[in-house]
Amino acid sequence: MRKHLKPRTFKKLKGKVDLSSNTAGIKSPNPFWLASAPPANSGEQVMRAFDHGWGGAVWKTLGEDPAVVNVTSRYGAIDIGGMKMAGFNNVELITDRPLDVNLKEIAEVKKKYPKHAVIVSLMVPCERKNWHDIVKKAEDTGCDGLELNFGCPHGMSERGMGAAVGQVPEYIQKVVEYVKEVAKTPVLTKLTPNIADVRFPARAAMAGKTDGVSLINTINSVMGIDLDTLKPKFAIGGKGAHGGYCGPAVKPIALNMVSQIANDPETKNLPISGIGGVSDWRDATEFLLLGSSSVQVCTAVMHYGFRIVEDMISGLENWMREHEFETLDDFIGKSAGDIVEWKHLNLHHKTVAKIDSSTCIECDLCFIACNDTAHQCIVRPSDYGKTGKGWKIPTVIEEDCVGCNLCSLVCPVEECITMEDVETGHAPLTWEQYTAAGMTGYKEVYKRFHD
Amino acid sequence: MSLQACFSRTPFMSDKNNKTIDDFPLLKEMTPPMRREEARVEADRCLNCYDSPCTIACPTHINIPKFIKQIGSKDNLGSAITIFDANAMGHSCARVCPVEALCEGSCVYLGWHEKPIEIGRLQRFATDALMEKGIQPFEAGEPNGKTVGIVGGGPAGLSAAAYLRRLGFAVTVFEKKPMPGGLNTYGMAEYKMDQRVALDEVALVLDLGVDIRYETVLGDDLKFEDLEKKFDAIFLGVGLGATAPLAIPGEGLKGVYEALHFIEYIKNHEFDAIPAGETTVCIGAGNTAIDVVTQAKRIGTPKVVMSYRRGRADMSAYDYEYELAAGDEITFEWQTMPIAILGDDKVTGIRLQRTELKDGKVLPIEGSEFEIPCDRIVKAIGQTKQVDLLSKTAGITLDKKGRIVVDATTLQTSNPMVFAGGDAVNGGAEIVNAAAHGKRAALGIFNTLFPGNPPGPEHSDWIQTIEGVRTVRPPNHHHAKTLETANV
């Protein structure tokens, strides 16, 4: 009879990591904030979010009384495959509650949660007095910072506020200057993505002496047409208006804009609060790696509730332990420098697809994608008339492969198709160097047989 | 390979001695682990329900949508922590839990006649990952100066030990067997869970600094009074006693086994001690009886018979357990009862009598006796309660069925310093029920020994899984409205 438990030992979980975050002087116990949106509409919601673990909240934007009037029917979404709300859109305006009610609740929340970040989002007409008044009122609550809403793309922009300001760098600079004349707390300027180059509004905000920027706000969008009624999807009395698009689908757009600001020589030291499609800790960590000091979340919370922050904290902590990062500063911005202009990419870098036939399930999606739409370098035994076992298993013709990644992207099996670097033996050569050398020095790394 | 093909191709009948598990492929874990992409697809399929029915159905109230979403976001360690935080036996439960009757059986997908989320296999995906990495996610609490003696190193006792250590108690476990784990180690069908899995999980608990004494039996090696003197509190996780006797002639013959003894040979891989033989007859039709007949078949016994006094509809085994036995080609003798075991010194057969049901009572039919030649009989008609041990030795109150009477919230017995859980309290249930008891009793012991001084905030996550209710809950803004005006 087996008698003894074979001794099995366990490694200790590495020490506690520190998630505390500082964005332009706004401190919070972790980098996860509620974005200025419906989840941060009232004191009761914000306090409950803090109880769940959120580190901060940007209050739903305050304006001047009388408060705005909202329409009913406000949100729309697109589902992609089995994924609900892959993209989300809304035509809701700023807070529709009286200013003094919001101010009173903000003060209560701040008193009860002194260590959490409470940021007040503001939007008033572009006059010095209006901004001075609202800034003073907001700061009287004891809040930790201000966010200037120059992003809201619907409704408010028609009234000369929100994105109407954010799309004109001169206006941005002027309003930020008004605010900084009186503000005692850090000021974040929230940028709209509905512009050609986000670096210009970011530079303008910096010129106005903003303490940081937050981005992206939502993107102009129409969610679709109902094919039964021929009316817009989510119609208000049969009519729709363009709304602000957000959710998981917008993340890559946001990551690009964050990296642009993080890498721009003029704004590279400007603190960033990242926004746009953050649904889990992985998304959040990507924003941090590209230079955000905190992230703001809305759509994922509107989908699942405040509880999702528990997974975000756990995931980020465990990832930091694995990478032996102790604080956020150990990795914030670490990947930003690797986003470069195209002309700095190495033309002599070669990567080719490798297909692991042992895990291949023979769906042949890689085969048809490569042959119909990419570079025609995947073949199967059946293409040579072979039948029998394995007739559909694809193989890459490595010398033809341009390393485009498409096959690995369509493959449903994890790590069945991997992209592997191939040593070409050629010294690195960028487009910049190539053109500077009079278009000489390029050695072919793949076969261009469609010439 | 089909089951039948396996039966015919496996060299069951060889005379080879020193058989190992490799000679019995059908005894190896039947349910395959999930590959990464399977886990990803399945995790993404989960709707992430709030107040999810699966979490409510789980006796340990693991936050199931949370651990599944953590797998989805590739935080496998976080996922395993969510599981083990609520259930110290989460590694074995992932394999042996009757998920069809609990979490998976309550999945909202069933309402659409869709396949429920494979919660058991996802759970295994996460706990296997932690075991493979060999990470201890928890730490023992600061010593609180109090000691707890645990009698029984099975799922209830070990679960209690894990949480008591985290709360800072010094813990000593007294186990009567030479290995820890109780029925997890000795009593689960091998094709559901390898003994190694159970022992790995025990090791994770013992790693928290639990003192365990093997081959120590309460009443024989261990006096209850000594325990009372030595410890500030006692937890009884003693399980059930011997299999109930059939009380028919021939019960002492060679070849008559108690169900758990028979299974133990398989768990210990002592295959030479239980040659396949020709025919095994199992008396009883509960889940343990299913484990007996399926494993008898899987060690190569050509004919395996299950005899039960009542019919198929009355058997206590879960439906999918029955289907497992049916798939293993077990011969069912419904509505039969044993009246004699035949043989001189060794079993050569069994005499059964047919029964009928009258007003819910099982009555033998005169003149319906028949015999089945067999060389092994296994008794699986339920285990007895340890009435003498508990009432005389420990002096605690039992109910009419011999179960320990406890306070539902704290699991305190009639003796204020004694707490109890597991089969000895519920009369025999699942591993997950025992694990839930151990967790509940740990808090009960803490709150009894430190009244008015609740455990620190680092314990709030697992404590809220005892009742399974989130501490941060959405408000009812409509509290001013009546049920009617709120359209409830």
Coordinates of C-alpha atoms in Angstrom, one line a residue, chain B:
Chain B
M1 CA -11.6 4.2 -29.5
S2 CA -15.0 2.9 -28.5
L3 CA -15.5 1.5 -25.1
Q4 CA -16.2 -1.9 -26.6
A5 CA -13.1 -1.9 -28.7
C6 CA -11.1 -1.1 -25.6
F7 CA -12.7 -4.0 -23.7
S8 CA -11.8 -6.4 -26.5
R9 CA -8.3 -5.1 -27.1
T10 CA -7.0 -4.7 -23.6
P11 CA -5.1 -7.7 -22.3
F12 CA -7.3 -7.9 -19.2
M13 CA -7.1 -11.6 -19.0
S14 CA -3.3 -11.9 -19.0
D15 CA -1.7 -13.7 -16.2
K16 CA 0.8 -10.9 -15.8
N17 CA 1.4 -10.0 -12.2
N18 CA 2.4 -6.6 -10.9
K19 CA -0.2 -4.9 -13.0
T20 CA -0.1 -1.2 -13.1
I21 CA -2.6 1.5 -14.0
D22 CA -1.2 1.3 -17.6
D23 CA -2.7 -2.1 -17.9
F24 CA -6.1 -0.5 -17.4
P25 CA -6.6 2.4 -19.8
L26 CA -10.2 2.6 -19.0
L27 CA -9.4 3.5 -15.4
K28 CA -7.5 6.6 -16.5
E29 CA -9.2 10.0 -16.2
M30 CA -12.1 9.8 -18.6
T31 CA -12.8 13.5 -19.1
P32 CA -10.0 15.2 -21.0
P33 CA -8.5 18.5 -19.9
M34 CA -9.4 21.5 -22.0
R35 CA -7.0 22.8 -24.6
R36 CA -6.3 26.5 -24.4
E37 CA -8.5 27.4 -27.4
E38 CA -11.3 25.2 -26.0
A39 CA -11.1 27.1 -22.8
R40 CA -11.1 30.5 -24.6
V41 CA -14.1 29.7 -26.7
E42 CA -16.0 28.3 -23.7
A43 CA -15.0 31.2 -21.5
D44 CA -16.2 33.7 -24.1
R45 CA -19.5 31.8 -24.4
C46 CA -20.2 32.5 -20.7
L47 CA -22.7 35.4 -20.4
N48 CA -21.3 36.6 -17.1
C49 CA -24.7 36.6 -15.4
Y50 CA -25.1 38.7 -12.2
D51 CA -26.3 36.7 -9.1
S52 CA -25.5 33.9 -11.4
P53 CA -27.5 30.7 -11.0
C54 CA -24.3 28.6 -11.2
T55 CA -22.8 30.4 -8.2
I56 CA -26.0 30.1 -6.3
A57 CA -26.1 26.3 -7.1
C58 CA -22.6 25.7 -5.9
P59 CA -22.5 24.8 -2.2
T60 CA -19.2 26.7 -1.9
H61 CA -20.6 29.6 -3.9
I62 CA -17.5 30.0 -6.1
N63 CA -17.8 33.2 -8.1
I64 CA -18.1 31.2 -11.3
P65 CA -18.6 34.0 -13.9
K66 CA -15.5 35.7 -12.4
F67 CA -13.2 32.8 -12.6
I68 CA -14.4 32.1 -16.1
K69 CA -13.8 35.7 -17.2
Q70 CA -10.4 35.5 -15.7
I71 CA -9.6 32.5 -17.9
G72 CA -11.0 34.6 -20.8
S73 CA -8.5 37.4 -20.0
K74 CA -5.7 34.9 -19.6
D75 CA -5.4 35.5 -15.9
N76 CA -5.2 31.8 -15.1
L77 CA -3.6 32.4 -11.7
G78 CA -6.3 34.9 -10.7
S79 CA -8.9 32.4 -11.9
A80 CA -7.4 29.6 -9.7
I81 CA -7.3 32.0 -6.7
T82 CA -11.0 32.8 -7.2
I83 CA -11.7 29.1 -7.1
F84 CA -9.5 28.0 -4.2
D85 CA -10.5 31.1 -2.2
A86 CA -14.1 29.8 -2.1
N87 CA -13.3 26.1 -2.2
A88 CA -10.1 24.6 -0.8
M89 CA -11.2 21.4 -2.6
G90 CA -11.7 23.2 -5.9
H91 CA -9.1 21.0 -7.7
S92 CA -10.9 17.8 -7.0
C93 CA -14.4 19.3 -7.2
A94 CA -13.5 20.3 -10.8
R95 CA -13.4 16.6 -11.6
V96 CA -15.8 14.8 -9.3
C97 CA -18.6 17.3 -8.6
P98 CA -22.0 16.3 -9.9
V99 CA -22.0 19.5 -12.1
E100 CA -25.0 18.3 -14.0
A101 CA -27.0 18.5 -10.8
L102 CA -25.3 21.7 -9.5
C103 CA -23.6 24.6 -11.4
E104 CA -24.0 23.3 -15.0
G105 CA -27.4 22.1 -14.3
S106 CA -28.5 25.6 -13.5
C107 CA -26.8 27.4 -16.4
V108 CA -29.1 29.9 -18.2
Y109 CA -28.2 28.3 -21.5
L110 CA -30.4 25.3 -20.6
G111 CA -33.4 27.6 -20.9
W112 CA -32.6 27.9 -24.6
H113 CA -31.9 24.1 -24.9
E114 CA -28.3 25.0 -25.4
K115 CA -25.3 23.2 -24.0
P116 CA -24.5 24.7 -20.6
I117 CA -21.1 26.3 -20.0
E118 CA -18.6 23.5 -19.2
I119 CA -17.9 24.9 -15.7
G120 CA -16.3 21.8 -14.3
R121 CA -13.7 21.5 -17.1
L122 CA -13.0 25.3 -17.1
Q123 CA -12.4 25.0 -13.3
R124 CA -10.0 22.2 -13.9
F125 CA -8.3 24.2 -16.6
A126 CA -7.5 26.9 -14.0
T127 CA -6.6 24.7 -11.0
D128 CA -4.4 22.4 -13.2
A129 CA -2.5 25.5 -14.3
L130 CA -1.9 26.5 -10.7
M131 CA -0.8 23.0 -9.8
E132 CA 1.5 22.8 -12.7
K133 CA 3.1 26.1 -11.7
G134 CA 3.2 24.9 -8.1
I135 CA 2.1 28.2 -6.7
Q136 CA 0.7 28.6 -3.1
P137 CA -1.6 31.6 -3.5
F138 CA -2.5 32.0 0.2
E139 CA -0.6 32.5 3.3
A140 CA -1.1 31.5 6.9
G141 CA -2.5 34.3 9.1
E142 CA -0.6 35.9 11.9
P143 CA -0.8 33.4 14.8
N144 CA -3.8 34.3 16.8
G145 CA -2.8 32.2 19.8
K146 CA -5.5 29.6 19.6
T147 CA -5.3 26.0 18.5
V148 CA -7.8 23.7 16.7
G149 CA -7.7 19.9 16.6
I150 CA -9.4 18.4 13.5
V151 CA -10.5 14.8 13.6
G152 CA -10.5 13.4 10.0
G153 CA -8.3 14.5 7.2
G154 CA -11.0 14.3 4.5
P155 CA -12.5 17.1 2.5
A156 CA -14.4 18.7 5.4
G157 CA -11.4 18.5 7.8
L158 CA -8.9 19.7 5.2
S159 CA -11.2 22.5 4.1
A160 CA -11.5 23.7 7.7
A161 CA -7.8 23.4 8.1
A162 CA -7.1 25.6 5.1
Y163 CA -9.3 28.5 6.3
L164 CA -8.3 28.1 10.0
R165 CA -4.6 28.4 9.0
R166 CA -5.4 31.5 7.0
L167 CA -7.2 32.9 10.1
G168 CA -4.1 32.3 12.1
F169 CA -5.0 29.2 14.1
A170 CA -2.4 26.5 14.9
V171 CA -4.0 23.4 13.4
T172 CA -3.5 19.7 14.0
V173 CA -5.3 17.1 11.9
F174 CA -5.7 13.5 13.1
E175 CA -6.2 11.0 10.2
K176 CA -6.9 7.3 10.6
K177 CA -5.5 6.3 7.2
P178 CA -1.9 6.3 6.1
M179 CA -2.6 9.0 3.5
P180 CA -4.6 12.2 3.8
G181 CA -7.6 13.2 1.7
G182 CA -10.3 10.8 3.0
L183 CA -12.7 9.8 0.3
N184 CA -11.0 12.1 -2.2
T185 CA -7.9 9.9 -1.9
Y186 CA -9.6 6.6 -1.3
G187 CA -13.1 6.6 -2.6
M188 CA -13.5 8.5 -5.9
A189 CA -13.8 6.4 -9.0
E190 CA -10.3 6.4 -10.5
Y191 CA -11.5 7.2 -14.0
K192 CA -13.0 10.5 -12.6
M193 CA -10.0 11.5 -10.5
D194 CA -6.6 10.1 -10.2
Q195 CA -5.4 9.7 -6.6
R196 CA -2.4 11.9 -7.4
V197 CA -4.8 14.8 -8.0
A198 CA -6.4 14.4 -4.6
L199 CA -2.9 14.3 -3.0
D200 CA -1.7 17.4 -4.8
E201 CA -4.7 19.3 -3.5
V202 CA -4.0 18.1 0.0
A203 CA -0.4 19.2 -0.3
L204 CA -1.6 22.7 -1.1
V205 CA -3.6 22.7 2.2
L206 CA -0.8 21.2 4.2
D207 CA 1.7 23.7 2.7
L208 CA -0.1 26.4 4.8
G209 CA 1.5 24.8 7.9
V210 CA -0.9 22.1 9.0
D211 CA 0.4 19.5 11.5
I212 CA -1.1 16.1 10.4
R213 CA -0.9 12.8 12.3
Y214 CA -1.5 9.7 10.3
E215 CA -3.0 6.4 11.4
T216 CA -4.5 8.0 14.5
V217 CA -8.0 6.8 15.4
L218 CA -10.3 8.7 17.6
G219 CA -11.4 6.4 20.5
D220 CA -8.4 4.1 20.1
D221 CA -5.2 6.1 19.8
L222 CA -6.8 9.3 20.7
K223 CA -8.9 10.1 23.7
F224 CA -11.6 12.8 23.2
E225 CA -10.9 14.2 26.7
D226 CA -7.3 14.7 25.7
L227 CA -8.4 16.6 22.6
E228 CA -10.6 18.8 24.7
K229 CA -7.7 19.6 27.1
K230 CA -5.2 20.3 24.4
F231 CA -7.2 22.4 21.9
D232 CA -9.2 25.5 22.1
A233 CA -11.7 24.1 19.6
I234 CA -12.3 20.8 17.9
F235 CA -13.6 20.1 14.4
L236 CA -15.1 16.7 13.7
G237 CA -14.9 15.7 10.1
V238 CA -15.1 12.0 10.7
G239 CA -17.4 11.0 7.9
L240 CA -19.4 7.8 8.0
G241 CA -18.6 4.3 9.3
A242 CA -18.6 0.8 7.8
T243 CA -20.9 -0.3 5.1
A244 CA -24.2 -1.5 6.5
P245 CA -24.4 -5.3 6.7
L246 CA -26.7 -7.3 4.4
A247 CA -27.6 -9.6 7.4
I248 CA -27.9 -12.7 5.2
P249 CA -26.1 -16.0 5.3
G250 CA -22.6 -16.2 3.7
E251 CA -21.7 -12.6 4.4
G252 CA -18.3 -13.7 5.9
L253 CA -17.2 -15.7 2.8
K254 CA -14.0 -14.8 1.0
G255 CA -14.9 -12.7 -2.0
V256 CA -17.4 -10.5 -0.2
Y257 CA -16.3 -6.9 -0.2
E258 CA -17.5 -3.6 1.2
A259 CA -17.8 -1.1 -1.6
L260 CA -15.2 1.3 -0.2
H261 CA -12.7 -1.4 0.4
F262 CA -13.0 -2.6 -3.1
I263 CA -12.6 0.9 -4.5
E264 CA -9.6 1.4 -2.2
Y265 CA -7.7 -1.4 -3.9
I266 CA -8.2 0.4 -7.2
K267 CA -7.3 3.8 -5.8
N268 CA -4.1 2.3 -4.4
H269 CA -3.4 0.6 -7.7
E270 CA -3.2 -2.8 -5.9
F271 CA -4.7 -4.6 -8.9
D272 CA -3.1 -8.0 -8.1
A273 CA -5.2 -8.1 -5.0
I274 CA -8.5 -7.9 -6.9
P275 CA -8.2 -10.1 -10.0
A276 CA -10.9 -9.5 -12.6
G277 CA -12.5 -12.9 -12.1
E278 CA -15.6 -13.9 -14.0
T279 CA -18.7 -12.3 -12.4
T280 CA -19.1 -9.5 -9.8
V281 CA -22.5 -8.8 -8.2
C282 CA -22.9 -5.4 -6.6
I283 CA -25.8 -4.9 -4.1
G284 CA -27.1 -1.4 -4.1
A285 CA -27.8 1.4 -6.7
G286 CA -26.4 4.6 -5.3
N287 CA -23.5 6.7 -6.7
T288 CA -21.0 4.5 -4.9
A289 CA -22.5 1.4 -6.4
I290 CA -22.1 2.9 -9.8
D291 CA -18.4 3.6 -9.0
V292 CA -18.1 -0.1 -8.0
V293 CA -19.7 -1.7 -11.1
T294 CA -18.0 0.6 -13.6
Q295 CA -14.6 0.1 -12.1
A296 CA -15.2 -3.7 -11.8
K297 CA -15.9 -3.7 -15.5
R298 CA -12.9 -1.5 -16.2
I299 CA -10.5 -3.9 -14.4
G300 CA -11.8 -6.5 -16.9
T301 CA -14.5 -8.4 -15.1
P302 CA -16.6 -9.8 -18.0
K303 CA -19.9 -9.8 -16.3
V304 CA -20.9 -7.3 -13.7
V305 CA -24.4 -7.3 -12.2
M306 CA -26.1 -4.6 -10.2
S307 CA -28.9 -5.8 -7.9
Y308 CA -31.4 -3.3 -6.4
R309 CA -34.6 -3.8 -4.4
R310 CA -36.5 -1.2 -6.3
G311 CA -36.7 -0.1 -9.9
R312 CA -34.6 2.2 -12.1
A313 CA -36.8 5.2 -11.3
D314 CA -36.0 4.9 -7.6
M315 CA -32.3 4.5 -7.7
S316 CA -30.4 7.3 -5.9
A317 CA -27.6 7.5 -8.4
Y318 CA -27.6 10.6 -10.6
D319 CA -29.0 10.0 -14.1
Y320 CA -25.6 10.5 -15.8
E321 CA -24.1 8.0 -13.4
Y322 CA -26.7 5.5 -14.5
E323 CA -25.9 6.2 -18.1
L324 CA -22.2 5.7 -17.4
A325 CA -23.0 2.2 -16.0
A326 CA -25.3 1.4 -18.8
G327 CA -22.6 2.4 -21.3
D328 CA -20.2 0.0 -19.5
E329 CA -22.7 -2.8 -20.2
I330 CA -23.6 -3.5 -16.6
T331 CA -26.4 -6.1 -16.1
F332 CA -29.2 -4.5 -14.0
E333 CA -31.3 -6.8 -11.9
W334 CA -34.0 -4.3 -10.9
Q335 CA -36.4 -5.3 -8.1
T336 CA -34.3 -8.1 -6.6
M337 CA -33.0 -8.5 -3.1
P338 CA -30.2 -10.8 -1.9
I339 CA -31.3 -13.6 0.4
A340 CA -28.1 -15.8 0.6
I341 CA -24.5 -15.8 -0.5
L342 CA -23.4 -19.2 -1.7
G343 CA -20.1 -21.0 -1.2
D344 CA -18.0 -23.0 1.2
D345 CA -15.2 -20.7 2.1
K346 CA -15.2 -18.7 -1.1
V347 CA -18.1 -17.0 -2.9
T348 CA -19.5 -19.1 -5.7
G349 CA -22.8 -17.4 -6.2
I350 CA -25.7 -15.3 -4.8
R351 CA -29.3 -16.1 -4.4
L352 CA -31.7 -13.3 -5.2
Q353 CA -35.4 -12.9 -4.8
R354 CA -37.6 -10.7 -6.9
T355 CA -39.6 -8.0 -5.3
E356 CA -42.7 -6.0 -5.9
L357 CA -43.8 -2.6 -4.6
K358 CA -46.9 -2.4 -2.6
D359 CA -47.9 1.0 -1.1
G360 CA -44.4 2.1 -1.4
K361 CA -43.1 -0.9 0.4
V362 CA -40.7 -3.5 -1.0
L363 CA -42.1 -7.0 -0.6
P364 CA -40.4 -10.3 -1.7
I365 CA -42.3 -12.3 -4.3
E366 CA -42.7 -15.9 -3.0
G367 CA -41.1 -18.6 -5.2
S368 CA -39.2 -16.0 -7.4
E369 CA -35.8 -16.9 -6.0
F370 CA -33.0 -17.4 -8.5
E371 CA -29.2 -17.8 -8.4
I372 CA -26.4 -16.0 -10.2
P373 CA -23.0 -17.8 -10.1
C374 CA -20.3 -15.2 -9.2
D375 CA -16.9 -15.0 -7.7
R376 CA -17.2 -11.5 -6.1
I377 CA -19.9 -9.7 -4.2
V378 CA -19.7 -6.0 -3.3
K379 CA -22.0 -4.5 -0.8
A380 CA -22.9 -0.9 -1.6
I381 CA -26.0 -0.3 0.4
G382 CA -24.8 2.8 2.2
Q383 CA -22.6 3.4 5.2
T384 CA -23.6 3.4 8.8
K385 CA -23.4 6.4 11.0
Q386 CA -20.7 6.4 13.7
V387 CA -23.3 6.6 16.5
D388 CA -21.2 5.0 19.2
L389 CA -18.1 6.9 18.5
L390 CA -19.8 10.3 18.4
S391 CA -22.4 10.0 21.2
K392 CA -20.4 7.9 23.6
T393 CA -16.8 9.0 23.0
A394 CA -17.4 12.6 22.2
G395 CA -20.7 13.0 24.0
I396 CA -22.4 15.2 21.5
T397 CA -26.0 15.1 20.4
L398 CA -27.1 13.2 17.3
D399 CA -30.4 13.3 15.5
K400 CA -32.6 10.2 15.0
K401 CA -30.7 9.3 11.9
G402 CA -27.4 9.4 13.7
R403 CA -26.3 12.7 12.2
I404 CA -24.5 15.3 14.4
V405 CA -26.8 18.1 15.3
V406 CA -25.2 21.5 14.5
D407 CA -26.0 25.2 14.5
A408 CA -26.7 26.0 10.8
T409 CA -24.7 29.2 10.8
T410 CA -21.6 28.2 12.8
L411 CA -21.7 24.3 12.7
Q412 CA -21.2 24.3 16.4
T413 CA -22.4 21.0 18.1
S414 CA -24.1 20.5 21.4
N415 CA -20.6 20.8 22.9
P416 CA -19.7 24.5 22.5
M417 CA -16.1 23.9 21.8
V418 CA -16.8 21.2 19.2
F419 CA -17.8 21.9 15.6
A420 CA -18.6 19.4 12.9
G421 CA -19.1 19.1 9.1
G422 CA -19.2 16.8 6.1
D423 CA -20.9 13.4 5.9
A424 CA -21.1 13.0 9.7
V425 CA -23.4 16.1 9.7
N426 CA -25.3 15.8 6.4
G427 CA -25.5 12.0 6.4
G428 CA -23.5 11.6 3.3
A429 CA -23.2 14.1 0.4
E430 CA -20.7 15.4 -2.1
I431 CA -17.1 16.6 -1.6
V432 CA -18.3 20.1 -2.4
N433 CA -20.8 20.0 0.5
A434 CA -18.0 18.9 2.9
A435 CA -15.7 21.6 1.6
A436 CA -18.5 24.2 2.2
H437 CA -18.9 22.9 5.8
G438 CA -15.2 23.1 6.5
K439 CA -15.2 26.8 5.4
R440 CA -18.3 27.7 7.3
A441 CA -17.0 26.0 10.5
A442 CA -13.6 27.8 10.2
L443 CA -15.5 31.1 10.5
G444 CA -17.8 29.7 13.2
I445 CA -14.8 28.7 15.3
F446 CA -13.2 32.1 14.8
N447 CA -16.3 34.0 15.7
T448 CA -16.9 31.8 18.8
L449 CA -13.3 32.2 20.1
F450 CA -13.1 35.9 19.2
P451 CA -16.6 37.2 19.8
G452 CA -17.2 40.7 18.5
N453 CA -13.9 40.8 16.7
P454 CA -14.5 39.7 13.1
P455 CA -11.7 38.6 10.8
G456 CA -9.8 41.4 8.9
P457 CA -10.7 42.7 5.4
E458 CA -8.2 40.3 3.7
H459 CA -10.7 37.6 4.5
S460 CA -13.8 39.3 3.2
D461 CA -13.7 37.6 -0.2
W462 CA -14.0 34.0 1.0
I463 CA -16.3 34.9 3.9
Q464 CA -18.8 36.3 1.5
T465 CA -18.8 33.0 -0.4
I466 CA -20.1 31.2 2.8
E467 CA -23.6 32.6 2.3
G468 CA -22.9 33.4 -1.4
V469 CA -24.1 37.0 -1.3
R470 CA -22.0 39.9 -2.5
T471 CA -21.4 42.4 0.2
V472 CA -21.5 45.3 -2.3
R473 CA -24.9 45.1 -3.9
P474 CA -27.0 47.4 -6.1
P475 CA -29.5 49.5 -4.2
N476 CA -33.2 49.3 -4.6
H477 CA -33.9 52.8 -5.6
H478 CA -37.6 51.9 -5.7
H479 CA -37.7 51.1 -2.0
A480 CA -40.3 53.9 -1.6
K481 CA -42.6 52.0 -4.0
T482 CA -44.7 49.1 -3.3
L483 CA -44.3 45.8 -5.1
E484 CA -47.3 46.8 -7.2
T485 CA -46.2 50.2 -8.2
A486 CA -42.7 48.9 -9.0
N487 CA -44.3 46.4 -11.4
V488 CA -42.5 43.6 -9.6

